[in-house]
Amino acid sequence: VQLQASGGGLVQAGGSLRLSCAASGRIVGINVMGWYRQAPGKEREFVARIISGGYTNYADSVKGRFTISRDDAKNTAYLQMNNLKPEDTAVYYCNAQNTFARINSWGQGTQVTVSS
């Protein structure tokens, strides 16, 4: 599975961005898509995931501000980020999993910078 992430950029605090993650290749069976992020000097951390059937869960730090969604017709997952804060600044990575076949794929990352 190949993942192409896009949509990052520079935004002021309180602003919004929408990240996209387009999947290609062996996408049959992908049942989990998610987003992680890594800030400078910190470990990569979970942000949000969506499971086939529409179940979603979020890190506590983004609940109520971020929304993950998935368009199966386009093989694309989205992360709508509202009310961004400087602490959201990080490289955001897209992730796709086929938990039955134990496939775990990562995109190349997209930079999100939130200025105060």
mmCIF file of C-alpha atoms in Angstrom:
data_model
loop_
_atom_site.group_PDB
_atom_site.id
_atom_site.type_symbol
_atom_site.label_atom_id
_atom_site.label_comp_id
_atom_site.label_asym_id
_atom_site.label_seq_id
_atom_site.Cartn_x
_atom_site.Cartn_y
_atom_site.Cartn_z
ATOM 1 C CA VAL A 1 0.000 0.000 0.000
ATOM 2 C CA GLN A 2 1.296 3.436 -0.935
ATOM 3 C CA LEU A 3 0.049 6.501 0.922
ATOM 4 C CA GLN A 4 0.293 10.084 -0.287
ATOM 5 C CA ALA A 5 -0.357 12.699 2.374
ATOM 6 C CA SER A 6 -1.058 16.331 1.560
ATOM 7 C CA GLY A 7 -2.668 19.460 2.927
ATOM 8 C CA GLY A 8 -0.167 20.622 5.491
ATOM 9 C CA GLY A 9 0.965 24.210 5.791
ATOM 10 C CA LEU A 10 1.377 27.263 7.967
ATOM 11 C CA VAL A 11 -1.665 28.614 9.781
ATOM 12 C CA GLN A 12 -2.314 30.987 12.651
ATOM 13 C CA ALA A 13 -3.641 29.740 15.953
ATOM 14 C CA GLY A 14 -7.389 29.259 15.746
ATOM 15 C CA GLY A 15 -7.249 28.446 12.064
ATOM 16 C CA SER A 16 -8.076 25.272 10.176
ATOM 17 C CA LEU A 17 -6.432 22.819 7.811
ATOM 18 C CA ARG A 18 -7.579 19.639 6.131
ATOM 19 C CA LEU A 19 -5.126 16.839 5.539
ATOM 20 C CA SER A 20 -5.686 14.192 2.888
ATOM 21 C CA CYS A 21 -4.246 10.707 2.599
ATOM 22 C CA ALA A 22 -4.694 8.936 -0.723
ATOM 23 C CA ALA A 23 -4.094 5.191 -0.762
ATOM 24 C CA SER A 24 -3.056 3.153 -3.775
ATOM 25 C CA GLY A 25 -1.727 -0.313 -4.507
ATOM 26 C CA ARG A 26 -2.969 -3.260 -2.450
ATOM 27 C CA ILE A 27 -5.811 -1.384 -0.802
ATOM 28 C CA VAL A 28 -8.227 -4.298 -0.630
ATOM 29 C CA GLY A 29 -8.655 -5.221 2.992
ATOM 30 C CA ILE A 30 -7.459 -1.928 4.471
ATOM 31 C CA ASN A 31 -9.694 -1.674 7.519
ATOM 32 C CA VAL A 32 -7.977 1.008 9.583
ATOM 33 C CA MET A 33 -6.717 4.415 8.471
ATOM 34 C CA GLY A 34 -5.269 6.899 10.851
ATOM 35 C CA TRP A 35 -3.091 9.895 11.518
ATOM 36 C CA TYR A 36 -0.088 10.239 13.782
ATOM 37 C CA ARG A 37 2.188 13.190 14.396
ATOM 38 C CA GLN A 38 5.713 13.855 15.515
ATOM 39 C CA ALA A 39 6.866 17.164 16.926
ATOM 40 C CA PRO A 40 10.569 18.109 17.034
ATOM 41 C CA GLY A 41 12.346 16.240 19.802
ATOM 42 C CA LYS A 42 9.314 14.105 20.607
ATOM 43 C CA GLU A 43 8.151 10.616 19.769
ATOM 44 C CA ARG A 44 5.502 9.925 17.181
ATOM 45 C CA GLU A 45 2.063 9.984 18.768
ATOM 46 C CA PHE A 46 -1.416 8.824 17.836
ATOM 47 C CA VAL A 47 -3.884 11.479 16.661
ATOM 48 C CA ALA A 48 -6.961 9.757 15.206
ATOM 49 C CA ARG A 49 -8.129 6.598 13.456
ATOM 50 C CA ILE A 50 -11.166 5.415 11.566
ATOM 51 C CA ILE A 51 -12.123 1.774 11.280
ATOM 52 C CA SER A 52 -14.253 0.163 8.582
ATOM 53 C CA GLY A 53 -17.840 0.748 9.549
ATOM 54 C CA GLY A 54 -17.108 4.299 10.592
ATOM 55 C CA TYR A 55 -15.920 3.868 14.157
ATOM 56 C CA THR A 56 -13.508 6.642 15.124
ATOM 57 C CA ASN A 57 -11.334 7.485 18.067
ATOM 58 C CA TYR A 58 -9.090 10.408 18.917
ATOM 59 C CA ALA A 59 -6.286 11.428 21.172
ATOM 60 C CA ASP A 60 -7.558 13.446 24.116
ATOM 61 C CA SER A 61 -5.545 16.462 22.973
ATOM 62 C CA VAL A 62 -7.516 16.786 19.721
ATOM 63 C CA LYS A 63 -11.001 15.663 20.724
ATOM 64 C CA GLY A 64 -13.627 18.195 19.726
ATOM 65 C CA ARG A 65 -11.238 19.962 17.337
ATOM 66 C CA PHE A 66 -10.188 17.298 14.807
ATOM 67 C CA THR A 67 -12.424 15.060 12.715
ATOM 68 C CA ILE A 68 -11.279 12.038 10.740
ATOM 69 C CA SER A 69 -13.274 10.736 7.805
ATOM 70 C CA ARG A 70 -12.864 8.326 4.925
ATOM 71 C CA ASP A 71 -14.102 8.297 1.341
ATOM 72 C CA ASP A 72 -13.872 4.682 0.182
ATOM 73 C CA ALA A 73 -14.782 5.608 -3.400
ATOM 74 C CA LYS A 74 -11.641 7.738 -3.530
ATOM 75 C CA ASN A 75 -9.537 5.511 -1.265
ATOM 76 C CA THR A 76 -8.790 8.627 0.727
ATOM 77 C CA ALA A 77 -8.843 9.533 4.399
ATOM 78 C CA TYR A 78 -9.113 13.081 5.674
ATOM 79 C CA LEU A 79 -8.265 14.887 8.878
ATOM 80 C CA GLN A 80 -10.156 18.126 9.379
ATOM 81 C CA MET A 81 -8.318 20.188 11.964
ATOM 82 C CA ASN A 82 -10.095 23.172 13.504
ATOM 83 C CA ASN A 83 -9.116 25.597 16.228
ATOM 84 C CA LEU A 84 -5.462 24.739 15.731
ATOM 85 C CA LYS A 85 -3.012 25.466 18.520
ATOM 86 C CA PRO A 86 0.759 26.012 18.441
ATOM 87 C CA GLU A 87 1.174 22.669 20.205
ATOM 88 C CA ASP A 88 -0.378 20.970 17.155
ATOM 89 C CA THR A 89 2.768 21.855 15.206
ATOM 90 C CA ALA A 90 4.285 18.613 13.940
ATOM 91 C CA VAL A 91 4.853 16.411 10.943
ATOM 92 C CA TYR A 92 1.638 14.481 10.388
ATOM 93 C CA TYR A 93 1.846 10.932 9.083
ATOM 94 C CA CYS A 94 -0.885 8.914 7.480
ATOM 95 C CA ASN A 95 -1.209 5.248 8.402
ATOM 96 C CA ALA A 96 -3.148 2.393 6.834
ATOM 97 C CA GLN A 97 -3.558 -1.101 8.188
ATOM 98 C CA ASN A 98 -4.949 -4.414 7.090
ATOM 99 C CA THR A 99 -5.149 -5.963 10.519
ATOM 100 C CA PHE A 100 -6.019 -9.408 9.176
ATOM 101 C CA ALA A 101 -3.051 -9.566 6.810
ATOM 102 C CA ARG A 102 -0.852 -7.674 9.283
ATOM 103 C CA ILE A 103 -0.075 -4.947 6.755
ATOM 104 C CA ASN A 104 0.939 -1.610 8.244
ATOM 105 C CA SER A 105 1.873 1.214 5.871
ATOM 106 C CA TRP A 106 3.013 4.802 6.397
ATOM 107 C CA GLY A 107 2.882 7.891 4.228
ATOM 108 C CA GLN A 108 5.734 10.362 3.839
ATOM 109 C CA GLY A 109 4.447 12.980 6.276
ATOM 110 C CA THR A 110 3.175 16.507 5.832
ATOM 111 C CA GLN A 111 4.287 19.486 7.924
ATOM 112 C CA VAL A 112 1.727 21.427 9.934
ATOM 113 C CA THR A 113 2.934 24.635 11.585
ATOM 114 C CA VAL A 114 0.686 26.704 13.804
ATOM 115 C CA SER A 115 1.894 30.176 14.720
ATOM 116 C CA SER A 116 0.812 31.962 17.863
#
